[in-house]
Short mmCIF file of C-alpha atoms in Angstrom, two decimals:
data_model
loop_
_atom_site.label_atom_id
_atom_site.label_comp_id
_atom_site.label_asym_id
_atom_site.label_seq_id
_atom_site.Cartn_x
_atom_site.Cartn_y
_atom_site.Cartn_z
CA MET A 293 -70.82 -64.28 -39.30
CA ASP A 294 -71.29 -65.75 -35.80
CA TYR A 295 -67.59 -66.12 -34.94
CA VAL A 296 -66.26 -62.63 -35.80
CA LYS A 297 -66.03 -61.52 -32.15
CA THR A 298 -64.01 -64.62 -31.29
CA LEU A 299 -61.71 -64.14 -34.28
CA LYS A 300 -61.12 -60.48 -33.38
CA LYS A 301 -60.25 -61.47 -29.81
CA LEU A 302 -57.79 -64.10 -31.00
CA TYR A 303 -56.30 -61.66 -33.50
CA LYS A 304 -55.15 -59.42 -30.63
CA ALA A 305 -53.12 -62.20 -28.99
CA PRO A 306 -49.41 -61.23 -29.07
CA ASP A 307 -48.28 -64.80 -29.83
CA LEU A 308 -51.03 -67.10 -31.05
CA SER A 309 -50.94 -70.91 -30.86
CA ALA A 310 -53.15 -73.72 -32.15
CA SER A 311 -54.12 -74.78 -28.63
CA MET A 312 -55.16 -71.24 -27.78
CA ILE A 313 -57.43 -71.11 -30.85
CA ILE A 314 -59.06 -74.46 -30.07
CA ASP A 315 -59.61 -73.58 -26.39
CA THR A 316 -61.04 -70.14 -27.16
CA PHE A 317 -63.59 -71.41 -29.67
CA GLN A 318 -64.64 -74.17 -27.28
CA ARG A 319 -65.00 -71.76 -24.35
CA ARG A 320 -66.68 -68.85 -26.15
CA ASP A 321 -68.77 -70.59 -28.80
CA GLY A 322 -69.01 -74.16 -27.59
CA ILE A 323 -67.68 -75.64 -30.83
CA SER A 324 -64.71 -77.75 -31.88
CA VAL A 325 -62.49 -76.42 -34.68
CA ALA A 326 -59.65 -78.00 -36.64
CA VAL A 327 -56.47 -75.94 -36.81
CA GLU A 328 -53.61 -76.25 -39.31
CA LYS A 329 -50.38 -74.28 -39.50
CA VAL A 330 -50.03 -72.38 -42.80
CA ASP A 331 -47.78 -69.79 -44.39
CA VAL A 332 -49.38 -67.07 -46.53
CA GLY A 333 -46.27 -64.93 -46.66
CA LYS A 334 -46.34 -64.80 -42.87
CA PRO A 335 -46.87 -67.79 -40.55
CA GLY A 336 -50.43 -68.34 -39.42
CA PHE A 337 -53.24 -70.76 -38.76
CA LYS A 338 -56.04 -72.14 -40.91
CA ILE A 339 -59.15 -72.63 -38.79
CA ILE A 340 -61.84 -74.99 -40.09
CA SER A 341 -65.24 -74.58 -38.45
CA ASP A 342 -68.81 -75.56 -39.09
CA LYS A 343 -69.49 -72.14 -40.59
CA GLY A 344 -66.40 -71.37 -42.63
CA VAL A 345 -62.62 -71.41 -42.96
CA PHE A 346 -60.71 -68.62 -41.25
CA LEU A 347 -57.15 -67.28 -41.22
CA LEU A 348 -55.21 -65.83 -38.31
CA LEU A 349 -51.54 -64.86 -38.28
CA GLU A 350 -49.26 -65.92 -35.42
CA ARG A 351 -48.93 -62.26 -34.44
CA PRO A 352 -51.06 -59.13 -34.97
CA VAL A 353 -50.50 -56.98 -38.05
CA ASP A 354 -49.19 -54.16 -35.83
CA TYR A 355 -46.35 -56.42 -34.73
CA TYR A 356 -45.28 -57.01 -38.33
CA ASN A 357 -45.62 -53.27 -39.05
CA SER A 358 -43.03 -52.45 -36.39
CA LYS A 359 -40.78 -55.51 -36.50
CA TRP A 360 -40.82 -56.75 -40.10
CA GLY A 361 -39.24 -55.11 -43.12
CA ARG A 362 -41.36 -54.15 -46.11
CA VAL A 363 -41.09 -51.59 -48.90
CA THR A 364 -43.94 -49.60 -47.33
CA ASN A 365 -41.67 -48.85 -44.35
CA ILE A 366 -38.93 -47.24 -46.43
CA GLN A 367 -41.53 -45.41 -48.52
CA SER A 368 -42.99 -43.91 -45.34
CA LEU A 369 -39.57 -42.45 -44.55
CA MET A 370 -39.04 -41.21 -48.11
CA LEU A 371 -42.30 -39.26 -47.93
CA ASN A 372 -40.47 -36.68 -45.80
CA TYR A 373 -38.31 -35.96 -48.85
CA GLY A 374 -41.06 -36.30 -51.45
CA ILE A 375 -39.59 -39.36 -53.18
CA PRO A 376 -41.42 -42.45 -54.48
CA VAL A 377 -39.36 -45.60 -53.96
CA PRO A 378 -37.11 -46.30 -56.97
CA LEU A 379 -38.33 -49.67 -58.24
CA TYR A 380 -35.19 -50.49 -60.23
CA LEU A 381 -33.03 -50.66 -57.08
CA GLY A 382 -32.85 -53.71 -54.85
CA GLN A 383 -34.48 -53.13 -51.48
CA GLY A 384 -31.20 -53.60 -49.63
CA ASP A 385 -29.22 -51.14 -51.77
CA MET A 386 -32.07 -48.63 -51.70
CA THR A 387 -32.45 -48.79 -47.93
CA GLU A 388 -28.72 -48.57 -47.29
CA GLY A 389 -28.21 -45.58 -49.60
CA PHE A 390 -31.21 -43.69 -48.28
CA HIS A 391 -30.42 -44.28 -44.60
CA LYS A 392 -26.81 -43.26 -45.13
CA SER A 393 -28.02 -39.98 -46.63
CA THR A 394 -30.50 -39.22 -43.84
CA ALA A 395 -27.81 -39.86 -41.23
CA SER A 396 -25.60 -37.06 -42.60
CA LYS A 397 -25.24 -33.57 -41.12
CA ASP A 398 -27.53 -32.12 -43.80
CA PRO A 399 -30.05 -34.89 -44.58
CA ALA A 400 -32.09 -32.90 -47.11
CA ALA A 401 -29.04 -32.03 -49.21
CA ALA A 402 -27.63 -35.56 -48.91
CA VAL A 403 -30.91 -37.13 -50.02
CA GLU A 404 -31.03 -34.80 -53.03
CA LYS A 405 -27.48 -35.86 -53.91
CA TRP A 406 -28.39 -39.54 -53.51
CA LEU A 407 -31.44 -39.14 -55.76
CA TYR A 408 -29.28 -37.38 -58.37
CA GLU A 409 -26.67 -40.14 -58.26
CA ILE A 410 -29.07 -43.09 -58.65
CA PHE A 411 -30.77 -41.59 -61.71
CA GLU A 412 -28.78 -41.69 -64.93
CA ILE A 413 -29.45 -41.03 -68.58
CA ASP A 414 -29.49 -44.69 -69.63
CA LEU A 415 -32.09 -45.32 -66.93
CA ALA A 416 -34.45 -42.77 -68.47
CA SER A 417 -33.84 -44.35 -71.87
CA ALA A 418 -34.51 -47.89 -70.66
CA TYR A 419 -37.75 -46.92 -68.95
CA PHE A 420 -38.96 -45.03 -72.00
CA LEU A 421 -38.26 -47.91 -74.40
CA ASN A 422 -39.13 -50.90 -72.21
CA TYR A 423 -41.96 -49.53 -70.08
CA PHE A 424 -43.54 -46.26 -71.16
CA SER A 425 -43.58 -47.20 -74.86
CA LYS A 426 -45.27 -50.55 -74.11
CA SER A 427 -47.78 -49.26 -71.59
CA GLU A 428 -51.44 -49.12 -72.54
CA ALA A 429 -52.02 -46.50 -69.85
CA LEU A 430 -49.29 -44.20 -71.19
CA LYS A 431 -49.21 -44.99 -74.92
CA GLU A 432 -51.10 -41.87 -76.00
CA TYR A 433 -48.58 -39.72 -74.10
CA ARG A 434 -45.38 -41.33 -75.38
CA LEU A 435 -44.31 -38.34 -77.47
CA ILE A 436 -44.92 -35.94 -74.59
CA ILE A 437 -42.84 -38.17 -72.30
CA PHE A 438 -40.03 -38.34 -74.83
CA GLU A 439 -40.05 -34.57 -75.32
CA ALA A 440 -40.00 -34.11 -71.55
CA ILE A 441 -36.92 -36.33 -71.30
CA GLU A 442 -35.27 -34.39 -74.11
CA SER A 443 -36.17 -31.09 -72.46
CA PHE A 444 -34.74 -32.16 -69.14
CA TYR A 445 -31.41 -33.17 -70.60
CA MET A 446 -31.34 -29.94 -72.60
CA GLY A 447 -31.61 -28.05 -69.33
CA LEU A 448 -35.29 -27.09 -69.69
CA ASP A 449 -36.15 -28.36 -66.22
CA HIS A 450 -39.37 -26.41 -65.69
CA ALA A 451 -40.85 -27.42 -69.02
CA ALA A 452 -39.93 -31.06 -68.44
CA ILE A 453 -41.44 -31.20 -64.95
CA MET A 454 -44.65 -29.34 -65.76
CA SER A 455 -45.34 -31.38 -68.90
CA LEU A 456 -45.22 -34.67 -66.97
CA ILE A 457 -47.81 -33.70 -64.34
CA PRO A 458 -50.81 -34.02 -66.73
CA VAL A 459 -49.20 -37.16 -68.20
CA PHE A 460 -49.15 -38.66 -64.72
CA GLU A 461 -52.80 -37.80 -64.13
CA GLY A 462 -53.91 -39.13 -67.52
CA GLY A 463 -51.85 -42.29 -67.14
CA LEU A 464 -53.19 -42.99 -63.66
CA ARG A 465 -56.76 -42.47 -64.83
CA ASN A 466 -56.20 -44.82 -67.79
CA LEU A 467 -54.53 -47.42 -65.56
CA GLN A 468 -57.37 -47.47 -63.07
CA ASN A 469 -60.00 -47.63 -65.81
CA ILE A 470 -58.18 -50.61 -67.38
CA ILE A 471 -57.65 -52.59 -64.18
CA LEU A 472 -61.00 -51.80 -62.57
CA ASP A 473 -62.84 -52.09 -65.90
CA GLU A 474 -64.38 -48.63 -65.59
CA ASN A 475 -64.63 -45.65 -67.91
CA LYS A 476 -64.28 -42.58 -65.74
CA GLY A 477 -63.05 -39.25 -67.05
CA ASN A 478 -61.53 -36.61 -64.81
CA VAL A 479 -61.63 -37.66 -61.16
CA THR A 480 -60.52 -36.05 -57.90
CA GLY A 481 -57.42 -36.90 -55.92
CA ALA A 482 -59.60 -38.56 -53.27
CA VAL A 483 -61.15 -40.84 -55.90
CA PHE A 484 -57.72 -41.66 -57.35
CA GLU A 485 -56.49 -42.69 -53.88
CA LYS A 486 -59.60 -44.74 -53.19
CA ARG A 487 -59.20 -46.62 -56.46
CA LEU A 488 -55.50 -47.31 -55.78
CA ARG A 489 -56.55 -48.77 -52.44
CA GLU A 490 -59.12 -50.92 -54.26
CA ILE A 491 -56.49 -52.24 -56.69
CA LEU A 492 -54.18 -53.04 -53.75
CA LYS A 493 -56.90 -54.96 -51.93
CA ASN A 494 -58.11 -56.78 -55.03
CA TRP A 495 -54.59 -58.00 -55.75
CA GLY A 496 -53.76 -58.95 -52.17
CA SER A 497 -57.05 -60.78 -51.64
CA ARG A 498 -55.99 -63.36 -54.22
CA ARG A 499 -53.57 -64.75 -51.65
CA VAL A 500 -56.39 -65.49 -49.20
CA SER A 501 -59.30 -66.29 -51.53
CA ASP A 502 -59.81 -69.69 -49.85
CA TYR A 503 -60.66 -68.09 -46.51
CA ASP A 504 -64.00 -66.72 -45.34
CA TRP A 505 -62.29 -64.38 -42.85
CA HIS A 506 -58.84 -62.91 -42.39
CA PRO A 507 -57.40 -59.91 -40.45
CA GLY A 508 -59.07 -56.66 -41.45
CA MET A 509 -62.33 -58.13 -42.70
CA HIS A 510 -65.44 -56.72 -41.02
CA GLY A 511 -63.14 -54.38 -39.14
CA ILE A 512 -60.69 -51.53 -39.64
CA ASP A 513 -59.77 -50.91 -43.29
CA GLY A 514 -56.21 -49.90 -42.42
CA ILE A 515 -55.55 -53.31 -40.88
CA GLU A 516 -56.60 -55.04 -44.08
CA VAL A 517 -54.34 -52.81 -46.19
CA ASP A 518 -51.34 -53.46 -43.91
CA PHE A 519 -52.18 -57.17 -43.84
CA TYR A 520 -51.93 -57.36 -47.63
CA THR A 521 -48.62 -55.46 -47.68
CA HIS A 522 -47.12 -58.18 -45.47
CA ILE A 523 -48.38 -61.20 -47.38
CA CYS A 524 -48.26 -59.87 -50.96
CA PRO A 525 -45.16 -58.05 -52.34
CA GLN A 526 -47.21 -56.55 -55.19
CA SER A 527 -49.67 -55.00 -52.72
CA ASP A 528 -46.70 -53.69 -50.75
CA VAL A 529 -45.40 -51.78 -53.79
CA ILE A 530 -48.87 -50.54 -54.75
CA ASN A 531 -49.23 -49.20 -51.21
CA CYS A 532 -45.99 -47.24 -51.67
CA PHE A 533 -47.50 -45.62 -54.74
CA ARG A 534 -50.72 -44.87 -52.84
CA LEU A 535 -48.81 -43.26 -49.96
CA PHE A 536 -46.71 -41.08 -52.28
CA PHE A 537 -49.78 -40.03 -54.23
CA LYS A 538 -51.80 -39.18 -51.12
CA ASN A 539 -49.13 -37.66 -48.88
CA VAL A 540 -46.85 -35.93 -51.38
CA LEU A 541 -48.08 -35.31 -54.89
CA TYR A 542 -51.76 -34.75 -54.03
CA LYS A 543 -51.46 -33.54 -50.46
CA PRO A 544 -53.62 -30.41 -49.95
CA SER A 545 -51.14 -27.53 -50.01
CA GLU A 546 -50.90 -23.78 -49.74
CA SER A 547 -48.60 -21.54 -51.76
CA HIS A 548 -46.11 -21.24 -48.89
CA ASP A 549 -45.76 -25.01 -48.43
CA GLU A 550 -42.46 -26.67 -49.19
CA GLY A 551 -42.18 -29.94 -51.05
CA PHE A 552 -43.17 -31.49 -54.35
CA ASN A 553 -46.88 -30.93 -54.90
CA ARG A 554 -49.07 -31.14 -57.99
CA HIS A 555 -51.42 -28.31 -56.91
CA VAL A 556 -48.59 -25.84 -56.32
CA ILE A 557 -46.97 -26.64 -59.67
CA VAL A 558 -50.05 -26.62 -61.91
CA HIS A 559 -51.51 -23.45 -60.42
CA MET A 560 -48.15 -21.65 -60.24
CA LEU A 561 -48.51 -20.99 -56.51
CA GLY A 562 -44.83 -21.26 -55.77
CA ASN A 563 -41.42 -22.00 -57.24
CA ASN A 564 -40.52 -25.05 -55.19
CA PHE A 565 -40.62 -27.24 -58.30
CA SER A 566 -37.52 -25.67 -59.77
CA ARG A 567 -35.12 -28.26 -58.36
CA ALA A 568 -33.87 -30.50 -61.13
CA THR A 569 -34.39 -33.58 -58.95
CA ASN A 570 -38.15 -32.97 -59.09
CA PHE A 571 -38.02 -34.33 -62.62
CA TYR A 572 -36.75 -37.57 -61.11
CA ARG A 573 -39.64 -37.55 -58.64
CA ILE A 574 -42.39 -37.29 -61.25
CA PHE A 575 -40.52 -39.71 -63.54
CA LEU A 576 -40.35 -42.29 -60.74
CA ALA A 577 -44.07 -41.79 -60.12
CA LEU A 578 -44.66 -42.80 -63.76
CA THR A 579 -42.62 -45.97 -63.19
CA HIS A 580 -45.09 -46.92 -60.46
CA ILE A 581 -47.93 -46.67 -62.97
CA THR A 582 -46.14 -49.14 -65.24
CA PHE A 583 -45.39 -51.45 -62.31
CA VAL A 584 -49.09 -51.74 -61.49
CA GLU A 585 -49.86 -52.27 -65.18
CA SER A 586 -47.22 -55.00 -65.44
CA LEU A 587 -49.34 -57.14 -63.11
CA THR A 588 -51.90 -57.60 -65.89
CA ASN A 589 -50.08 -56.55 -69.09
CA GLN A 590 -47.42 -59.05 -70.18
CA ASN A 591 -45.94 -56.52 -72.61
CA VAL A 592 -44.75 -54.40 -69.69
CA PRO A 593 -41.81 -56.04 -67.83
CA PHE A 594 -42.46 -57.01 -64.22
CA PHE A 595 -38.76 -57.31 -63.36
CA TRP A 596 -36.25 -54.57 -64.18
CA PRO A 597 -34.58 -55.76 -67.43
CA GLY A 598 -31.51 -53.55 -67.20
CA TYR A 599 -29.94 -51.80 -70.18
CA ASP A 600 -29.73 -53.03 -73.76
CA ASP A 601 -28.39 -51.72 -77.07
CA GLY A 602 -31.52 -49.66 -77.70
CA SER A 603 -31.46 -47.89 -74.35
CA ARG A 604 -27.74 -47.22 -74.63
CA ARG A 605 -28.20 -45.79 -78.14
CA LEU A 606 -30.99 -43.50 -76.95
CA GLY A 607 -28.89 -42.62 -73.91
CA GLN A 608 -26.04 -41.58 -76.19
CA TYR A 609 -28.37 -39.23 -78.06
CA LEU A 610 -29.52 -37.65 -74.79
CA LYS A 611 -25.91 -37.21 -73.70
CA GLN A 612 -25.14 -35.44 -76.98
CA ILE A 613 -27.99 -32.94 -76.68
CA SER A 614 -27.08 -32.42 -73.03
CA THR A 615 -23.51 -31.54 -74.06
CA ILE A 616 -24.70 -29.19 -76.80
CA MET A 617 -26.93 -27.31 -74.34
CA ASP A 618 -24.35 -27.32 -71.57
CA GLY A 619 -23.84 -23.54 -71.62
CA ARG A 620 -27.55 -22.71 -71.38
CA ARG A 621 -27.67 -22.17 -67.62
CA ASN A 622 -24.83 -19.68 -67.63
CA LEU A 623 -26.42 -17.88 -70.58
CA ILE A 624 -29.79 -17.34 -68.91
CA LYS A 625 -28.05 -16.20 -65.73
CA SER A 626 -26.15 -13.58 -67.73
CA PHE A 627 -29.49 -12.06 -68.77
CA GLY A 628 -30.71 -11.91 -65.18
CA VAL A 629 -33.24 -14.72 -65.56
CA PRO A 630 -33.76 -16.62 -62.29
CA GLY A 631 -31.80 -19.84 -62.21
CA TYR A 632 -32.35 -23.24 -60.70
CA ARG A 633 -31.88 -24.50 -57.19
#
């Protein structure tokens, strides 16, 4: 397209105006353009030319990255603690609780405590009944998920965590095949991440389908991804999932590495998955699968529905088996079996 160089130059302006756009096109390309103010989730300008309709934001994407709140920002901080953003919490409550924990004298311990406190039995029940049981991507694994939840509340932390790793991989593969209309079997972590990026871009591009050019096109891919996270809340959440997947769960790791990592767990290269809160981590990763699916599957709720009679009844059952197995940890310690951190 003839005007890409001009658009890229204008994109870099720290504070764009309609007059600046008109003057630049006249000076550089010798053409007159019509400019309208628009809002696509961020304020910008619609530029109508003889060769297409273009979109520029008032400020560069980098400005919004540093100055504007989005879920991707808090997810980037949570990566240091190996946590995917909890989708059932409001952004304000989540940010406040997390930042309060990281500001303590022992941030790692405080974040673990915060994660423990925001995850309760009725939450696991509600997600199982309202999300996992209605998900096309996870439906063939429902019994495994339920048994993992039972195991966790019976104190069988290792069994619960390890059983959900292949469920996550199978569910993510099924999700991507459904949304991208493909039929791929086992794929690598790099392919998984690439396909998540594709889903993010496909969804975000709907917001700007009327434009022939927008920030990130014919340029740096990272700019386009960030652009979508600012104009499309769904793309913002999908990006959180992509970041957690790439930088935590599927990050290339060695046996001595700390953190929550699929490779270390599956291949038994270390024991850093023995923290009970790691069940919450992989469980929350499954909730991100159902969030992406909810964009196209009306049977899966888009908004958190809260608790109902069914989830409370299932929660009561889990509390009962948890109470029955309450002495298990002390028993295994008495036989000299390594405990839990």
